[in-house]
mmCIF file of C-alpha atoms in Angstrom:
data_model
loop_
_atom_site.group_PDB
_atom_site.id
_atom_site.type_symbol
_atom_site.label_atom_id
_atom_site.label_comp_id
_atom_site.label_asym_id
_atom_site.label_seq_id
_atom_site.Cartn_x
_atom_site.Cartn_y
_atom_site.Cartn_z
ATOM 1 C CA ASP A 102 -4.702 1.891 -12.308
ATOM 2 C CA THR A 103 -2.937 5.078 -11.868
ATOM 3 C CA GLY A 104 -2.113 5.338 -15.890
ATOM 4 C CA VAL A 105 -3.645 7.573 -18.549
ATOM 5 C CA SER A 106 -6.759 6.161 -19.286
ATOM 6 C CA GLN A 107 -8.712 6.816 -22.449
ATOM 7 C CA ASP A 108 -12.522 5.933 -23.516
ATOM 8 C CA PRO A 109 -13.714 4.352 -25.582
ATOM 9 C CA ARG A 110 -10.929 2.208 -26.692
ATOM 10 C CA HIS A 111 -12.734 1.469 -30.196
ATOM 11 C CA LYS A 112 -15.402 3.745 -32.228
ATOM 12 C CA ILE A 113 -17.016 3.042 -35.266
ATOM 13 C CA THR A 114 -19.110 5.879 -36.638
ATOM 14 C CA LYS A 115 -20.958 6.712 -39.736
ATOM 15 C CA ARG A 116 -19.453 9.597 -41.725
ATOM 16 C CA GLY A 117 -21.468 12.982 -40.804
ATOM 17 C CA GLN A 118 -21.838 11.957 -37.127
ATOM 18 C CA ASN A 119 -20.382 13.463 -34.082
ATOM 19 C CA VAL A 120 -17.891 11.727 -31.856
ATOM 20 C CA THR A 121 -16.377 12.452 -28.464
ATOM 21 C CA PHE A 122 -13.526 10.838 -26.808
ATOM 22 C CA ARG A 123 -12.237 11.265 -23.201
ATOM 23 C CA CYS A 124 -8.943 11.092 -21.675
ATOM 24 C CA ASP A 125 -8.064 10.873 -17.878
ATOM 25 C CA PRO A 126 -4.422 11.946 -17.252
ATOM 26 C CA ILE A 127 -2.227 10.734 -14.199
ATOM 27 C CA SER A 128 -3.300 12.735 -11.309
ATOM 28 C CA GLU A 129 -0.556 14.788 -10.783
ATOM 29 C CA HIS A 130 0.294 15.791 -14.406
ATOM 30 C CA ASN A 131 -0.447 19.359 -15.266
ATOM 31 C CA ARG A 132 0.266 18.917 -19.280
ATOM 32 C CA LEU A 133 -2.132 16.854 -21.460
ATOM 33 C CA TYR A 134 -1.669 16.258 -25.196
ATOM 34 C CA TRP A 135 -3.857 14.877 -27.746
ATOM 35 C CA TYR A 136 -2.191 13.081 -31.031
ATOM 36 C CA ARG A 137 -3.377 11.504 -33.871
ATOM 37 C CA GLN A 138 -1.803 8.593 -35.539
ATOM 38 C CA THR A 139 -2.781 7.150 -39.419
ATOM 39 C CA LEU A 140 -0.965 4.002 -40.654
ATOM 40 C CA GLY A 141 2.729 4.344 -41.219
ATOM 41 C CA GLN A 142 2.956 7.909 -39.721
ATOM 42 C CA GLY A 143 4.443 9.127 -36.205
ATOM 43 C CA PRO A 144 2.102 10.695 -34.019
ATOM 44 C CA GLU A 145 0.604 13.908 -35.253
ATOM 45 C CA PHE A 146 0.173 16.852 -32.715
ATOM 46 C CA LEU A 147 -3.478 18.068 -32.329
ATOM 47 C CA THR A 148 -3.569 20.045 -29.037
ATOM 48 C CA TYR A 149 -1.837 20.904 -25.933
ATOM 49 C CA PHE A 150 -3.204 21.718 -22.494
ATOM 50 C CA GLN A 151 -1.305 23.134 -19.376
ATOM 51 C CA ASN A 152 -3.999 22.760 -16.647
ATOM 52 C CA GLU A 153 -6.977 23.923 -18.189
ATOM 53 C CA ALA A 154 -5.597 26.223 -20.640
ATOM 54 C CA GLN A 155 -5.500 24.951 -24.108
ATOM 55 C CA LEU A 156 -1.839 26.536 -25.243
ATOM 56 C CA GLU A 157 -1.728 25.300 -28.871
ATOM 57 C CA LYS A 158 -3.772 23.840 -31.484
ATOM 58 C CA SER A 159 -2.516 22.267 -34.590
ATOM 59 C CA ARG A 160 -3.320 24.572 -37.930
ATOM 60 C CA LEU A 161 -3.711 21.295 -39.511
ATOM 61 C CA LEU A 162 -7.048 20.592 -37.319
ATOM 62 C CA SER A 163 -10.047 21.951 -39.377
ATOM 63 C CA ASP A 164 -12.974 23.679 -37.062
ATOM 64 C CA ARG A 165 -14.383 20.325 -36.835
ATOM 65 C CA PHE A 166 -12.131 19.426 -33.960
ATOM 66 C CA SER A 167 -12.580 20.761 -30.618
ATOM 67 C CA ALA A 168 -10.912 20.022 -27.077
ATOM 68 C CA GLU A 169 -11.485 20.711 -23.717
ATOM 69 C CA ARG A 170 -10.199 20.279 -20.348
ATOM 70 C CA PRO A 171 -12.594 22.319 -17.958
ATOM 71 C CA LYS A 172 -11.255 21.511 -14.463
ATOM 72 C CA GLY A 173 -7.698 20.873 -15.507
ATOM 73 C CA SER A 174 -7.984 17.092 -14.962
ATOM 74 C CA PHE A 175 -9.753 15.033 -17.832
ATOM 75 C CA SER A 176 -10.019 15.962 -21.319
ATOM 76 C CA THR A 177 -12.375 15.501 -24.078
ATOM 77 C CA LEU A 178 -12.017 15.799 -27.845
ATOM 78 C CA GLU A 179 -14.958 15.984 -30.169
ATOM 79 C CA ILE A 180 -14.788 15.613 -33.849
ATOM 80 C CA GLN A 181 -18.059 16.873 -35.604
ATOM 81 C CA ARG A 182 -19.478 15.575 -39.002
ATOM 82 C CA THR A 183 -16.964 12.975 -39.235
ATOM 83 C CA GLU A 184 -15.307 12.275 -42.357
ATOM 84 C CA GLN A 185 -13.366 9.051 -43.618
ATOM 85 C CA GLY A 186 -10.028 10.599 -43.311
ATOM 86 C CA ASP A 187 -10.579 11.091 -39.736
ATOM 87 C CA SER A 188 -10.225 7.299 -39.100
ATOM 88 C CA ALA A 189 -6.834 7.008 -36.824
ATOM 89 C CA MET A 190 -5.771 6.323 -33.460
ATOM 90 C CA TYR A 191 -6.402 9.207 -31.020
ATOM 91 C CA LEU A 192 -3.785 8.850 -28.605
ATOM 92 C CA CYS A 193 -3.733 11.278 -25.262
ATOM 93 C CA ALA A 194 -0.629 11.795 -23.168
ATOM 94 C CA SER A 195 -0.096 13.587 -19.874
ATOM 95 C CA SER A 196 3.481 14.864 -18.423
ATOM 96 C CA ARG A 197 4.733 17.229 -15.860
ATOM 97 C CA VAL A 198 7.951 19.224 -15.846
ATOM 98 C CA GLY A 199 11.020 16.981 -16.187
ATOM 99 C CA VAL A 200 9.095 13.888 -16.809
ATOM 100 C CA GLY A 201 8.463 11.967 -20.119
ATOM 101 C CA ALA A 202 4.828 11.715 -21.443
ATOM 102 C CA PHE A 203 2.779 8.802 -20.383
ATOM 103 C CA PHE A 204 0.303 7.881 -23.331
ATOM 104 C CA GLY A 205 -2.893 5.978 -22.807
ATOM 105 C CA GLN A 206 -3.980 3.162 -24.932
ATOM 106 C CA GLY A 207 -5.854 5.178 -27.327
ATOM 107 C CA THR A 208 -9.039 5.480 -29.154
ATOM 108 C CA ARG A 209 -9.051 3.590 -32.506
ATOM 109 C CA LEU A 210 -11.625 5.632 -34.864
ATOM 110 C CA THR A 211 -12.995 4.280 -37.576
ATOM 111 C CA VAL A 212 -15.312 6.172 -40.047
ATOM 112 C CA VAL A 213 -17.542 4.318 -42.316
ATOM 113 C CA ILE B 1310 7.049 23.252 -37.569
ATOM 114 C CA LEU B 1311 9.865 21.195 -35.872
ATOM 115 C CA ASN B 1312 11.406 18.644 -38.130
ATOM 116 C CA VAL B 1313 12.445 15.384 -36.444
ATOM 117 C CA GLU B 1314 13.837 12.737 -38.624
ATOM 118 C CA GLN B 1315 14.115 8.861 -37.959
ATOM 119 C CA SER B 1316 16.296 6.528 -39.972
ATOM 120 C CA PRO B 1317 15.921 4.005 -41.202
ATOM 121 C CA GLN B 1318 12.167 3.670 -41.346
ATOM 122 C CA SER B 1319 12.043 0.180 -40.711
ATOM 123 C CA LEU B 1320 14.841 -2.527 -39.713
ATOM 124 C CA HIS B 1321 14.714 -6.333 -39.782
ATOM 125 C CA VAL B 1322 17.477 -8.177 -37.821
ATOM 126 C CA GLN B 1323 18.369 -11.693 -36.542
ATOM 127 C CA GLU B 1324 18.104 -12.700 -32.821
ATOM 128 C CA GLY B 1325 21.380 -11.858 -31.404
ATOM 129 C CA ASP B 1326 22.427 -9.027 -33.837
ATOM 130 C CA SER B 1327 23.055 -5.338 -32.232
ATOM 131 C CA THR B 1328 21.345 -2.696 -34.003
ATOM 132 C CA ASN B 1329 21.138 0.878 -33.968
ATOM 133 C CA PHE B 1330 18.904 3.847 -35.252
ATOM 134 C CA THR B 1331 19.023 7.476 -35.480
ATOM 135 C CA CYS B 1332 16.865 10.505 -34.670
ATOM 136 C CA SER B 1333 17.854 14.059 -35.995
ATOM 137 C CA PHE B 1334 16.307 17.068 -34.660
ATOM 138 C CA PRO B 1335 17.012 20.818 -35.008
ATOM 139 C CA SER B 1336 19.646 21.796 -32.516
ATOM 140 C CA SER B 1337 18.493 25.319 -31.967
ATOM 141 C CA ASN B 1338 16.558 26.002 -28.792
ATOM 142 C CA PHE B 1339 16.964 22.384 -27.798
ATOM 143 C CA TYR B 1340 15.332 21.385 -24.499
ATOM 144 C CA ALA B 1341 14.978 17.580 -24.260
ATOM 145 C CA LEU B 1342 14.895 14.599 -26.158
ATOM 146 C CA HIS B 1343 12.540 11.490 -25.735
ATOM 147 C CA TRP B 1344 12.592 7.950 -27.044
ATOM 148 C CA TYR B 1345 9.456 5.646 -26.703
ATOM 149 C CA ARG B 1346 9.112 2.205 -27.393
ATOM 150 C CA TRP B 1347 5.671 1.289 -29.156
ATOM 151 C CA GLU B 1348 4.260 -2.193 -29.370
ATOM 152 C CA THR B 1349 1.383 -3.153 -31.500
ATOM 153 C CA ALA B 1350 -1.700 -2.817 -29.543
ATOM 154 C CA LYS B 1351 -0.151 -1.254 -26.636
ATOM 155 C CA SER B 1352 0.767 2.753 -25.867
ATOM 156 C CA PRO B 1353 4.077 4.086 -26.482
ATOM 157 C CA GLU B 1354 6.110 3.383 -23.396
ATOM 158 C CA ALA B 1355 9.117 6.030 -22.424
ATOM 159 C CA LEU B 1356 12.487 4.659 -22.646
ATOM 160 C CA PHE B 1357 14.715 7.712 -21.941
ATOM 161 C CA VAL B 1358 14.515 11.466 -21.139
ATOM 162 C CA MET B 1359 17.792 13.216 -22.451
ATOM 163 C CA THR B 1360 18.813 16.813 -21.928
ATOM 164 C CA LEU B 1361 22.386 17.253 -21.815
ATOM 165 C CA ASN B 1362 24.835 16.845 -24.561
ATOM 166 C CA GLY B 1363 27.144 14.020 -24.315
ATOM 167 C CA ASP B 1364 24.270 12.427 -22.194
ATOM 168 C CA GLU B 1365 24.221 8.583 -22.437
ATOM 169 C CA LYS B 1366 21.656 6.715 -20.955
ATOM 170 C CA LYS B 1367 21.261 2.636 -20.729
ATOM 171 C CA LYS B 1368 18.371 0.427 -19.640
ATOM 172 C CA GLY B 1369 19.194 -3.154 -19.725
ATOM 173 C CA ARG B 1370 20.460 -3.847 -23.462
ATOM 174 C CA ILE B 1371 19.133 -0.608 -24.797
ATOM 175 C CA SER B 1372 20.997 2.828 -24.666
ATOM 176 C CA ALA B 1373 20.970 6.020 -25.963
ATOM 177 C CA THR B 1374 23.487 8.704 -26.864
ATOM 178 C CA LEU B 1375 22.369 12.577 -27.480
ATOM 179 C CA ASN B 1376 24.443 15.158 -29.440
ATOM 180 C CA THR B 1377 22.450 18.534 -28.836
ATOM 181 C CA LYS B 1378 25.048 20.550 -30.663
ATOM 182 C CA GLU B 1379 24.655 18.556 -34.188
ATOM 183 C CA GLY B 1380 21.382 17.627 -33.607
ATOM 184 C CA TYR B 1381 20.972 13.951 -33.345
ATOM 185 C CA SER B 1382 20.474 10.765 -31.058
ATOM 186 C CA TYR B 1383 21.435 7.359 -31.802
ATOM 187 C CA LEU B 1384 19.449 4.364 -29.957
ATOM 188 C CA TYR B 1385 21.383 0.913 -29.541
ATOM 189 C CA ILE B 1386 19.949 -2.498 -28.872
ATOM 190 C CA LYS B 1387 22.651 -4.936 -27.783
ATOM 191 C CA GLY B 1388 21.796 -8.469 -28.819
ATOM 192 C CA SER B 1389 18.526 -7.929 -30.107
ATOM 193 C CA GLN B 1390 15.669 -10.475 -29.187
ATOM 194 C CA PRO B 1391 12.161 -11.063 -30.725
ATOM 195 C CA GLU B 1392 10.479 -9.219 -27.781
ATOM 196 C CA ASP B 1393 12.302 -6.122 -28.859
ATOM 197 C CA SER B 1394 10.319 -5.792 -32.128
ATOM 198 C CA ALA B 1395 8.294 -2.447 -31.976
ATOM 199 C CA THR B 1396 8.331 0.925 -33.146
ATOM 200 C CA TYR B 1397 10.854 3.224 -31.593
ATOM 201 C CA LEU B 1398 9.901 6.663 -31.574
ATOM 202 C CA CYS B 1399 11.911 9.789 -30.704
ATOM 203 C CA ALA B 1400 10.243 13.145 -29.850
ATOM 204 C CA SER B 1401 12.018 16.555 -29.288
ATOM 205 C CA LEU B 1402 11.107 19.319 -26.696
ATOM 206 C CA LYS B 1403 12.025 22.897 -27.728
ATOM 207 C CA GLY B 1404 12.497 25.472 -25.118
ATOM 208 C CA SER B 1405 10.279 28.037 -26.863
ATOM 209 C CA THR B 1406 7.263 25.483 -26.890
ATOM 210 C CA LEU B 1407 7.956 23.842 -23.506
ATOM 211 C CA GLY B 1408 6.028 20.711 -22.936
ATOM 212 C CA ARG B 1409 5.063 20.270 -26.662
ATOM 213 C CA LEU B 1410 6.525 17.167 -28.000
ATOM 214 C CA TYR B 1411 7.429 16.936 -31.738
ATOM 215 C CA PHE B 1412 7.643 13.085 -32.999
ATOM 216 C CA GLY B 1413 9.516 11.495 -35.596
ATOM 217 C CA ARG B 1414 7.785 8.598 -37.783
ATOM 218 C CA GLY B 1415 9.531 6.084 -35.700
ATOM 219 C CA THR B 1416 11.579 3.209 -36.595
ATOM 220 C CA GLN B 1417 9.817 -0.200 -36.897
ATOM 221 C CA LEU B 1418 12.331 -2.933 -35.797
ATOM 222 C CA THR B 1419 11.433 -6.660 -36.310
ATOM 223 C CA VAL B 1420 13.854 -9.149 -34.869
ATOM 224 C CA TRP B 1421 13.771 -12.748 -36.149
ATOM 225 C CA PRO B 1422 14.111 -15.606 -34.389
#
């Protein structure tokens, strides 16, 4: 499978715990995005990488969120001290110039 | 923040009806407009990438038009089928933030048999 893959697909965690999600983009795509979707909303931008450089991070994010793409390939999104409001679908997408973004199937996070 | 608006928010049609929905976006510094189809429990699927004013693209029964001067795009579905039921998302790319997609909230289409 050469699409965007995300792991895990589902995560249930207790409030206050840390969680980490992984995204493996399409190999020739140098751009990688993280979005979050809550019920009834369109995807909300979280952060964007071009190669290993994190070019933009949403001001909506608190310091509890951090993302990395250390070698310009896979990326991780970590949420520290999770809160119930963090419950959402976390989507990763990748693209290259002239091509629309391809999305992974997302990680569904539930904070209890 | 780049405001991308979609209307209507939801739409219910009968099988065989043709339908259309709107995506509006700021026309300044426009680079590209993307349409995606998002079925429940699946990841969003790219339908079209449009860049030129007056552009019109077609994929089977689905087509889209683009007006970059006034900042809108229409998505048309001819002869809707139940399998067309999905959320249709549009996303705009600005030239100044190349690569970042700004999404609308989507139009949720339900086609009744």
